mmCIF file with all atom_site columns, C-alpha atoms in Angstrom:
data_model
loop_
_atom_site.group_PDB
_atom_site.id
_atom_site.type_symbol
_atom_site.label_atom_id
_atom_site.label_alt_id
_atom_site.label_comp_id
_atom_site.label_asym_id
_atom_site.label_entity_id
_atom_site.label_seq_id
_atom_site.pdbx_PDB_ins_code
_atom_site.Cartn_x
_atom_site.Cartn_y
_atom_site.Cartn_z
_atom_site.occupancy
_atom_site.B_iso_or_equiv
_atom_site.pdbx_formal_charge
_atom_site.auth_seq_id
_atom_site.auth_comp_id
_atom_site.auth_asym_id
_atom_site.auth_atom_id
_atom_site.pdbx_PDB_model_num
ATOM 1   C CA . UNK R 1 1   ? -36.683 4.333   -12.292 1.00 49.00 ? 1   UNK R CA 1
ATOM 2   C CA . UNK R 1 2   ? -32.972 3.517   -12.422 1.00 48.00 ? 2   UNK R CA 1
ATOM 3   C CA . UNK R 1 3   ? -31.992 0.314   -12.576 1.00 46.00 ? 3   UNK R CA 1
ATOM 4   C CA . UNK R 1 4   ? -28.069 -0.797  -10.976 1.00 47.00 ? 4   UNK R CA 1
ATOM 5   C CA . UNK R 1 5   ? -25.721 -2.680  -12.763 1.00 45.00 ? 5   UNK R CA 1
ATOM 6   C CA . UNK R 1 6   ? -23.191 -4.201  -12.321 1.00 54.00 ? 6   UNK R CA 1
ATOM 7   C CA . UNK R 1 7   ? -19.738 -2.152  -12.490 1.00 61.00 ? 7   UNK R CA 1
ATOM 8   C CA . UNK R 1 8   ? -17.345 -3.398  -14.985 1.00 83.00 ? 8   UNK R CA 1
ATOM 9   C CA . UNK R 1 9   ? -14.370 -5.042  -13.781 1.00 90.00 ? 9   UNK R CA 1
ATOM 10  C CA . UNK R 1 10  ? -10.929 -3.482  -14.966 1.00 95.00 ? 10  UNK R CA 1
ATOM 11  C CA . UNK R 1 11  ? -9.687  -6.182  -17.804 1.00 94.00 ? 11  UNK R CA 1
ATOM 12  C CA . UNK R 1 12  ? -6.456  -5.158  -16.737 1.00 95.00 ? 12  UNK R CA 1
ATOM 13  C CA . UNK R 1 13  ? -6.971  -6.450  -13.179 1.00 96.00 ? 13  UNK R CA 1
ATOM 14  C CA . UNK R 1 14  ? -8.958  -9.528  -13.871 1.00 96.00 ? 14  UNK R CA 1
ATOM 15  C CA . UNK R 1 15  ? -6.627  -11.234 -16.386 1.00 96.00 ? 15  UNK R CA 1
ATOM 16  C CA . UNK R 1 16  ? -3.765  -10.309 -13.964 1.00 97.00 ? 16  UNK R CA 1
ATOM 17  C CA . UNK R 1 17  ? -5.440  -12.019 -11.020 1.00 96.00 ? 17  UNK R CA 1
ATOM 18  C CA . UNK R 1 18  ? -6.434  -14.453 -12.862 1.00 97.00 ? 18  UNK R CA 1
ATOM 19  C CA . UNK R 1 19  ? -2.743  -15.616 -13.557 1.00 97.00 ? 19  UNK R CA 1
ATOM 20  C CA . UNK R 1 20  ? -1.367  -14.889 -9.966  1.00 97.00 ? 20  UNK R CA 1
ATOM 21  C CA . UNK R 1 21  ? -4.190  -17.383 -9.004  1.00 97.00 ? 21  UNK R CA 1
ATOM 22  C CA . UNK R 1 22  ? -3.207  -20.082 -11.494 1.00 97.00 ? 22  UNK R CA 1
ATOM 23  C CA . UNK R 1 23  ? 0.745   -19.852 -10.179 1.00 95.00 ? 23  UNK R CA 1
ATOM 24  C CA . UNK R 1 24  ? 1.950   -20.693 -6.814  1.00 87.00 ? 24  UNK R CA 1
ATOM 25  C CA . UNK R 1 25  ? 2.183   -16.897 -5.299  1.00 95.00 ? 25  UNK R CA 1
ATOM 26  C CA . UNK R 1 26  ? 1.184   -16.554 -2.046  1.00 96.00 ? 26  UNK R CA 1
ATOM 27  C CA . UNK R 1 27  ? -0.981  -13.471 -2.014  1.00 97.00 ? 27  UNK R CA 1
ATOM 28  C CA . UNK R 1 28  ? -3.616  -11.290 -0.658  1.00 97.00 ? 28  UNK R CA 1
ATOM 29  C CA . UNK R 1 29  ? -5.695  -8.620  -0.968  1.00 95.00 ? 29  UNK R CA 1
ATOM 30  C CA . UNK R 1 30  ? -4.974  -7.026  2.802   1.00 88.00 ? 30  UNK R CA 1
ATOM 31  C CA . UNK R 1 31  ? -6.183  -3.301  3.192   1.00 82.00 ? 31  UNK R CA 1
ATOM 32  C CA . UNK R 1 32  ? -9.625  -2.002  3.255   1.00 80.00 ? 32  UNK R CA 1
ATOM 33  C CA . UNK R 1 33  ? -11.341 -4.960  1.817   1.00 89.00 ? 33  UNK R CA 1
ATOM 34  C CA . UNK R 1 34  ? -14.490 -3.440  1.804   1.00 89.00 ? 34  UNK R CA 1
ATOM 35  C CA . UNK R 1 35  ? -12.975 -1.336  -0.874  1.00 91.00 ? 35  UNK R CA 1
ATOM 36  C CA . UNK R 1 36  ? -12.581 -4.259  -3.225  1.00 94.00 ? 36  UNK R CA 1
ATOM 37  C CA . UNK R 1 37  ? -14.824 -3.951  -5.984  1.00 94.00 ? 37  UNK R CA 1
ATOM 38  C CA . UNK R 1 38  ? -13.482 -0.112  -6.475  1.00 95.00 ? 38  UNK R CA 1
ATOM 39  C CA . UNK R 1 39  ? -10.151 -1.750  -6.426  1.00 95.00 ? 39  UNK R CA 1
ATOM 40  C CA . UNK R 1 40  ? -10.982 -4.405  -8.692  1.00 95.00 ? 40  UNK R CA 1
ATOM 41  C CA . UNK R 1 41  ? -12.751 -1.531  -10.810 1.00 95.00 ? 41  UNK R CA 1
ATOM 42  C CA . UNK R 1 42  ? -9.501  0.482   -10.927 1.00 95.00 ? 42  UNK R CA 1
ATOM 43  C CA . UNK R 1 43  ? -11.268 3.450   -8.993  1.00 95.00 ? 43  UNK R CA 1
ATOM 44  C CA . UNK R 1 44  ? -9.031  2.858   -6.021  1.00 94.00 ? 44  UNK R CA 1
ATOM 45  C CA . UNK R 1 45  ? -5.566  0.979   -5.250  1.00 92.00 ? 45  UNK R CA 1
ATOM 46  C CA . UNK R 1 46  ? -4.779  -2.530  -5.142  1.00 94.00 ? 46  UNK R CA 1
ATOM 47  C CA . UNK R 1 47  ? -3.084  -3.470  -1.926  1.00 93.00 ? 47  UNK R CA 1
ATOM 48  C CA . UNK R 1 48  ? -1.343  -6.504  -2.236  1.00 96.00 ? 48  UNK R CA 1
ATOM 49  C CA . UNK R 1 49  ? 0.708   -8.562  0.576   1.00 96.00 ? 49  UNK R CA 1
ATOM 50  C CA . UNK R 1 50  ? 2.631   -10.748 -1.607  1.00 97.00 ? 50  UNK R CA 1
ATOM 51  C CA . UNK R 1 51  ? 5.073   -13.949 0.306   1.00 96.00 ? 51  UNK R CA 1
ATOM 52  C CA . UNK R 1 52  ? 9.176   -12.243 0.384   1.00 92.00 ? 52  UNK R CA 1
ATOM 53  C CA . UNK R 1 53  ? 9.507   -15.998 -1.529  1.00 94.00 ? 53  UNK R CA 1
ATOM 54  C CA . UNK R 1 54  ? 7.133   -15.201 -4.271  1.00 95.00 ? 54  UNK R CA 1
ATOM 55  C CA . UNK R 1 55  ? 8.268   -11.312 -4.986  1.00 95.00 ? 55  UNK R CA 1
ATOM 56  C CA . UNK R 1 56  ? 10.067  -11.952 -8.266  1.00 96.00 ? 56  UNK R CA 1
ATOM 57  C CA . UNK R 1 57  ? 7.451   -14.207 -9.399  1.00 97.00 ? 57  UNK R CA 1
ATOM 58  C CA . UNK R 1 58  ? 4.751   -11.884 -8.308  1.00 97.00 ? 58  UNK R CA 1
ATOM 59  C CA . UNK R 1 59  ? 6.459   -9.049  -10.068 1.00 97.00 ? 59  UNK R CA 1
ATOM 60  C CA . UNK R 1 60  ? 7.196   -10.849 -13.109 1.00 97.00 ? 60  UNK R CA 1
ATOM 61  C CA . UNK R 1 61  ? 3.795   -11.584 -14.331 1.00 97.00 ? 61  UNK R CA 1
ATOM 62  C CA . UNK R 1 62  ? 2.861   -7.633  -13.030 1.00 97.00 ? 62  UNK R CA 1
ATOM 63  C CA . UNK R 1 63  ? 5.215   -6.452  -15.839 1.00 97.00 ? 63  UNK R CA 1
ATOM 64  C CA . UNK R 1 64  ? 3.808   -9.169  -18.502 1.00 95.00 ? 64  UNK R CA 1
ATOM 65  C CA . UNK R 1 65  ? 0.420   -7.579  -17.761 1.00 95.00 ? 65  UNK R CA 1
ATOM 66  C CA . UNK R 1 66  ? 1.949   -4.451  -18.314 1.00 96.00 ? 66  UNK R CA 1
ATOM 67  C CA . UNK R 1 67  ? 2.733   -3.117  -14.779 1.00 97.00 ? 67  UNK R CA 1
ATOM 68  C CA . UNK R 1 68  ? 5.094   -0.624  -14.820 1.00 97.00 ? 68  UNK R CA 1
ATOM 69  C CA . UNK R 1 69  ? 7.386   -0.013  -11.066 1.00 95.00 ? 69  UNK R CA 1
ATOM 70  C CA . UNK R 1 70  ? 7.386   3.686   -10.176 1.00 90.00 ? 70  UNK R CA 1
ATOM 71  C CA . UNK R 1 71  ? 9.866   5.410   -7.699  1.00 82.00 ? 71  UNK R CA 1
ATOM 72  C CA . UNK R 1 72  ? 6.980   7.227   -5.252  1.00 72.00 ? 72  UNK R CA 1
ATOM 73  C CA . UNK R 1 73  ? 8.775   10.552  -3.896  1.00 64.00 ? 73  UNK R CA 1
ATOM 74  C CA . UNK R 1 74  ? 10.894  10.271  -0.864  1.00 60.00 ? 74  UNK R CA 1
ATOM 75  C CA . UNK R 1 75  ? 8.560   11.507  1.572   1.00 56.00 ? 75  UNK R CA 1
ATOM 76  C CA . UNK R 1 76  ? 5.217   9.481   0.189   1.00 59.00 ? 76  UNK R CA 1
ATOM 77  C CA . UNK R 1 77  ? 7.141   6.072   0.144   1.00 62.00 ? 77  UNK R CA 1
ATOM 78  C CA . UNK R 1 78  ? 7.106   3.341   2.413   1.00 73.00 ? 78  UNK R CA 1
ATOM 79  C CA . UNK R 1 79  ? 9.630   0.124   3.280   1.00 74.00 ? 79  UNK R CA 1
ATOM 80  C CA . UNK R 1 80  ? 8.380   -2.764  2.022   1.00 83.00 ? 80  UNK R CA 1
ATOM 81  C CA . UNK R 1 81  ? 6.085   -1.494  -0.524  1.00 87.00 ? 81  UNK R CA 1
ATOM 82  C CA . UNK R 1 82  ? 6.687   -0.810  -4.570  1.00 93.00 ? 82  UNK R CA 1
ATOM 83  C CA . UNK R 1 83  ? 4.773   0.999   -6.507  1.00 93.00 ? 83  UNK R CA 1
ATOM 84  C CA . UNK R 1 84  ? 2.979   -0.352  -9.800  1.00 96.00 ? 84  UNK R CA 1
ATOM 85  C CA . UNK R 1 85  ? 1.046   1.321   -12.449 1.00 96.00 ? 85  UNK R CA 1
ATOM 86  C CA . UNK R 1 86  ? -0.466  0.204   -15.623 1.00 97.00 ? 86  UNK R CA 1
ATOM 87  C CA . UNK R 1 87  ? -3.195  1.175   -17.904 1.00 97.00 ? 87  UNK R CA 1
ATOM 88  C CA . UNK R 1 88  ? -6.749  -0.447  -18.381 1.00 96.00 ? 88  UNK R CA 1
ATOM 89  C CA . UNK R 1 89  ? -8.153  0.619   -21.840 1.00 94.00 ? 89  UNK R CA 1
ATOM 90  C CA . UNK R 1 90  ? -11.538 -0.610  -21.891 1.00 93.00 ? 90  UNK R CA 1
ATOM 91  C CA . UNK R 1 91  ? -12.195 1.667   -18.743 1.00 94.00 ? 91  UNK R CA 1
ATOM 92  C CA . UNK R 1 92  ? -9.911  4.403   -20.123 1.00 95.00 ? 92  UNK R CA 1
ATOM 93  C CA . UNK R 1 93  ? -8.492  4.466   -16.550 1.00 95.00 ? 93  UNK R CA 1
ATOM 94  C CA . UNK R 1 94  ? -4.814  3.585   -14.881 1.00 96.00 ? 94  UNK R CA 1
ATOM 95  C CA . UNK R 1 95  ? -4.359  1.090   -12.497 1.00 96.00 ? 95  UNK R CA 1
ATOM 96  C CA . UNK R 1 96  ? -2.197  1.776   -9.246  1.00 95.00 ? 96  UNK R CA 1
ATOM 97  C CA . UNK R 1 97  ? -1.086  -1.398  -7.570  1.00 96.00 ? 97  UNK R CA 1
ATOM 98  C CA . UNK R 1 98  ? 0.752   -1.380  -4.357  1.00 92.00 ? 98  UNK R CA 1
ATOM 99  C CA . UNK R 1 99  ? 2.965   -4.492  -3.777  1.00 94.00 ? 99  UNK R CA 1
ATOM 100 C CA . UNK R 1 100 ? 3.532   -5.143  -0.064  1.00 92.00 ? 100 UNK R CA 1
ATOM 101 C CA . UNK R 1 101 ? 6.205   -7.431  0.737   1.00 92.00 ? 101 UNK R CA 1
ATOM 102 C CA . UNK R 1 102 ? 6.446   -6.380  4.700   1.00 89.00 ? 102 UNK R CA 1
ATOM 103 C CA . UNK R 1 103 ? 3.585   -5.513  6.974   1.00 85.00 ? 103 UNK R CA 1
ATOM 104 C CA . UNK R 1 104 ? 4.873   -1.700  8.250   1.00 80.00 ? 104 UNK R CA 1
ATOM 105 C CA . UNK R 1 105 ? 2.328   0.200   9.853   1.00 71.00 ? 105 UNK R CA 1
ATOM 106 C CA . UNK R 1 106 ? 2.143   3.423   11.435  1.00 63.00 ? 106 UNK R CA 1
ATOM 107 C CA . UNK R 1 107 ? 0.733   7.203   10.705  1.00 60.00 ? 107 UNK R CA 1
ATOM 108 C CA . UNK R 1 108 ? -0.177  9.102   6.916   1.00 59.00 ? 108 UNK R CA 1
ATOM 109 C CA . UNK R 1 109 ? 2.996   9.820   6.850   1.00 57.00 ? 109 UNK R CA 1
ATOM 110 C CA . UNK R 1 110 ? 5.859   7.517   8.355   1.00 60.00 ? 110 UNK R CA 1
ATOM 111 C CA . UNK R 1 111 ? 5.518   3.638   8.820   1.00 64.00 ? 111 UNK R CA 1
ATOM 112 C CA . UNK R 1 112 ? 7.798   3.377   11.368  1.00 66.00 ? 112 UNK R CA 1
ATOM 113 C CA . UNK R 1 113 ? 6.708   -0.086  12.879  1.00 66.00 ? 113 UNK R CA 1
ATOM 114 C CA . UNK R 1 114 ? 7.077   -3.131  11.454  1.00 73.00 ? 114 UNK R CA 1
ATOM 115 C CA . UNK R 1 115 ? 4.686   -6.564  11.975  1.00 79.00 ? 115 UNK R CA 1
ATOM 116 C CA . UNK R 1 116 ? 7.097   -9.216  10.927  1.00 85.00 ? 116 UNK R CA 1
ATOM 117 C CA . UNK R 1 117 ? 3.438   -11.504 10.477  1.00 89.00 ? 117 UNK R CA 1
ATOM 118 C CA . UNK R 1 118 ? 3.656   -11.917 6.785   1.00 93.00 ? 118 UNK R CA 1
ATOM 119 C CA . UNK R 1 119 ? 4.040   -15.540 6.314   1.00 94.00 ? 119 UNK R CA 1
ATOM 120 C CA . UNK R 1 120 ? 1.096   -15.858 9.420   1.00 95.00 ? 120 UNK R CA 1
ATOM 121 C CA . UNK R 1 121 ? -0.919  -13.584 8.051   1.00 95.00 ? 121 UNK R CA 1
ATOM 122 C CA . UNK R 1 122 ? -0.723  -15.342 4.725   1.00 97.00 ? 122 UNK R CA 1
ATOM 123 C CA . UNK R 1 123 ? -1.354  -19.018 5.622   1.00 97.00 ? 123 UNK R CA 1
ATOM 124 C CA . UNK R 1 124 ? -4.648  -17.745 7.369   1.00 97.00 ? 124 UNK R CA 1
ATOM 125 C CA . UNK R 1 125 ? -5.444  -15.831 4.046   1.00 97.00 ? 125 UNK R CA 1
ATOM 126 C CA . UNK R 1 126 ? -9.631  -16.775 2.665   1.00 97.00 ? 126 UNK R CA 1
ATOM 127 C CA . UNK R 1 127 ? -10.648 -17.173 -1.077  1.00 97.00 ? 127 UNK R CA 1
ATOM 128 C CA . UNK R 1 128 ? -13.329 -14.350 -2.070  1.00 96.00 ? 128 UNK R CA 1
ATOM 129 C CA . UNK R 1 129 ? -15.185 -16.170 -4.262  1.00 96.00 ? 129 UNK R CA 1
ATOM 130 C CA . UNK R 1 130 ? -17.537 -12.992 -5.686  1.00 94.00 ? 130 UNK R CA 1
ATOM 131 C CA . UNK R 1 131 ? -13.841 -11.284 -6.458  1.00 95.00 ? 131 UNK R CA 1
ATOM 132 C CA . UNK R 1 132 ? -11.883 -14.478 -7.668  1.00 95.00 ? 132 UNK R CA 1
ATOM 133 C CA . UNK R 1 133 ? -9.011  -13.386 -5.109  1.00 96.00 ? 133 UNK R CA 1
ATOM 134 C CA . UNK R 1 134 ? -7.782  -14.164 -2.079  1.00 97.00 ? 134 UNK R CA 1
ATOM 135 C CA . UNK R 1 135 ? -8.612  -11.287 0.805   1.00 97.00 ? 135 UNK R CA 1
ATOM 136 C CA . UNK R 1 136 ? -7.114  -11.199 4.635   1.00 96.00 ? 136 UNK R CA 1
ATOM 137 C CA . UNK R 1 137 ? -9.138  -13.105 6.957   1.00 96.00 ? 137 UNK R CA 1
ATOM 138 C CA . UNK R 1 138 ? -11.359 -11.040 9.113   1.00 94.00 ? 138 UNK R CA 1
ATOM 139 C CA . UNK R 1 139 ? -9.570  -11.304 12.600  1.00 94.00 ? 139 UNK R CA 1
ATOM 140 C CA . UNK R 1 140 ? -6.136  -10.542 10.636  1.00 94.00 ? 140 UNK R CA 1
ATOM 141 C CA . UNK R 1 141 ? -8.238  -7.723  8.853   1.00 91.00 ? 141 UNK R CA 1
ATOM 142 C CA . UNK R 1 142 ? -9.497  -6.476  12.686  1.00 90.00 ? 142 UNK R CA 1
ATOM 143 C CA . UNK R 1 143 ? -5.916  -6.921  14.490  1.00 87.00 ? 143 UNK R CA 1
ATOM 144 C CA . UNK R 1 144 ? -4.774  -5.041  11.587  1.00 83.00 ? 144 UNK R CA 1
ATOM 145 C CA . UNK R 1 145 ? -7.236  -2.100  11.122  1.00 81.00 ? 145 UNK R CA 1
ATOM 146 C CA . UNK R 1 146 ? -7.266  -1.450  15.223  1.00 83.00 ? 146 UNK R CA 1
ATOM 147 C CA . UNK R 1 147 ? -3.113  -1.327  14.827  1.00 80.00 ? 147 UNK R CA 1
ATOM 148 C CA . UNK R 1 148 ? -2.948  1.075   12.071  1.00 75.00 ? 148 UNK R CA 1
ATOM 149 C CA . UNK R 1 149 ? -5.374  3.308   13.353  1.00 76.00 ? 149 UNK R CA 1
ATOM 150 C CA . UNK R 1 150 ? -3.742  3.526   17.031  1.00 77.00 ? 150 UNK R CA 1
ATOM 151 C CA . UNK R 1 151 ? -0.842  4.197   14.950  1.00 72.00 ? 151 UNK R CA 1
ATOM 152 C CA . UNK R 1 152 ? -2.369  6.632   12.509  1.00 69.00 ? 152 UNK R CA 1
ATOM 153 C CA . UNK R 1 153 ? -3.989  8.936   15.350  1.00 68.00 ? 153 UNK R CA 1
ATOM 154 C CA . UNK R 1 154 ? -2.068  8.449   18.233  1.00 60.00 ? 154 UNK R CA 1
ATOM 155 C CA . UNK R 1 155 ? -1.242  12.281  19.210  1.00 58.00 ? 155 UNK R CA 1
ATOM 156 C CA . UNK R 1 156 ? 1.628   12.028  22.135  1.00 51.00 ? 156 UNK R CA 1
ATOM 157 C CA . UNK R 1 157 ? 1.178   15.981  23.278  1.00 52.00 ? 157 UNK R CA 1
ATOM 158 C CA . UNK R 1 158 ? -2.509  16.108  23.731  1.00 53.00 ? 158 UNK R CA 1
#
C-alpha cells in the first residue's frame, strides 16, 4: 500500500514569501486558491495582487530571490500584470510568478475590463496559515470567480 506524503515546497517560493511577509507589502495570493499548494510547489503559477504602493518593493525582493521580469508576447499579455520567472533547484523546476498590480478581468484572451477594487480587495485579504501567505477572502474569491467567468464565456451571437 502507498503511503502520501507530503509534496515538497519549492525553496524558491518559500524563502521568497517568507520575506514579502516579514516587510510591509500588501499582498495576496488572488486566483484559483484551491490551486495553492501546486503553486507553492512550482507546478502551477503564482498569482499575486500586490498594493500599486508596494510594486517596487514587491519587485525588489522578487529579483533578490532571483526573479527574473519577462516581456510575455503581445497577444498573451495583460495590463496590469508582469511576468516573473526564476528557477527552483532542489525541484529542478522554474517558477512562473505573475505580479498583478490591477484587477483586469475578462475572456482567455483580452482583459478588457478593469475592477479598480485593489486596495478593497486587499484590506479584506485572510492569512493561510497551512501556506504561510496571505490568500483573497472567500466572498472577494466568489465575486471574483463569478466575474471572470461571465466574462470568460459570455458568447454575444449565440
Amino acid at each position: 500500500m502507498k503511503v502520501a506524503t507530503k509534496a515538497k515546497y519549492s525553496t524558491t517560493v518559500r524563502v521568497f514569501l517568507d520575506e514579502i511577509n516579514s516587510s510591509n507589502i500588501s499582498y495576496m495570493h488572488w486566483k484559483s486558491v484551491d490551486h495553492l499548494p501546486e503553486a507553492m510547489q512550482a507546478k502551477t503559477d503564482l498569482d499575486i495582487l500586490v498594493h500599486c504602493d508596494s510594486l517596487i518593493d514587491f519587485e525588489d525582493i522578487a529579483r533578490r530571490h532571483g526573479f527574473v521580469e519577462f516581456d510575455t508576447a503581445a497577444l498573451r499579455s495583460y495590463p496590469g500584470v508582469k511576468d516573473y520567472i526564476s528557477y527552483d533547484r532542489h525541484l529542478d523546476r522554474f517558477v512562473h510568478l505573475h505580479l498583478h498590480y490591477q484587477l483586469v478581468l475578462g475572456d482567455r484572451w483580452v482583459k478588457g475590463y478593469r475592477f479598480p477594487t485593489e486596495v478593497t480587495v486587499l484590506q479584506r485579504r485572510i492569512w493561510d496559515a497551512d501556506h504561510k501567505t496571505y490568500i483573497v477572502s472567500p466572498e472577494d474569491e466568489f465575486w471574483m470567480c463569478a466575474v471572470r467567468m461571465c466574462l470568460k464565456y459570455y458568447r454575444p451571437f449565440n
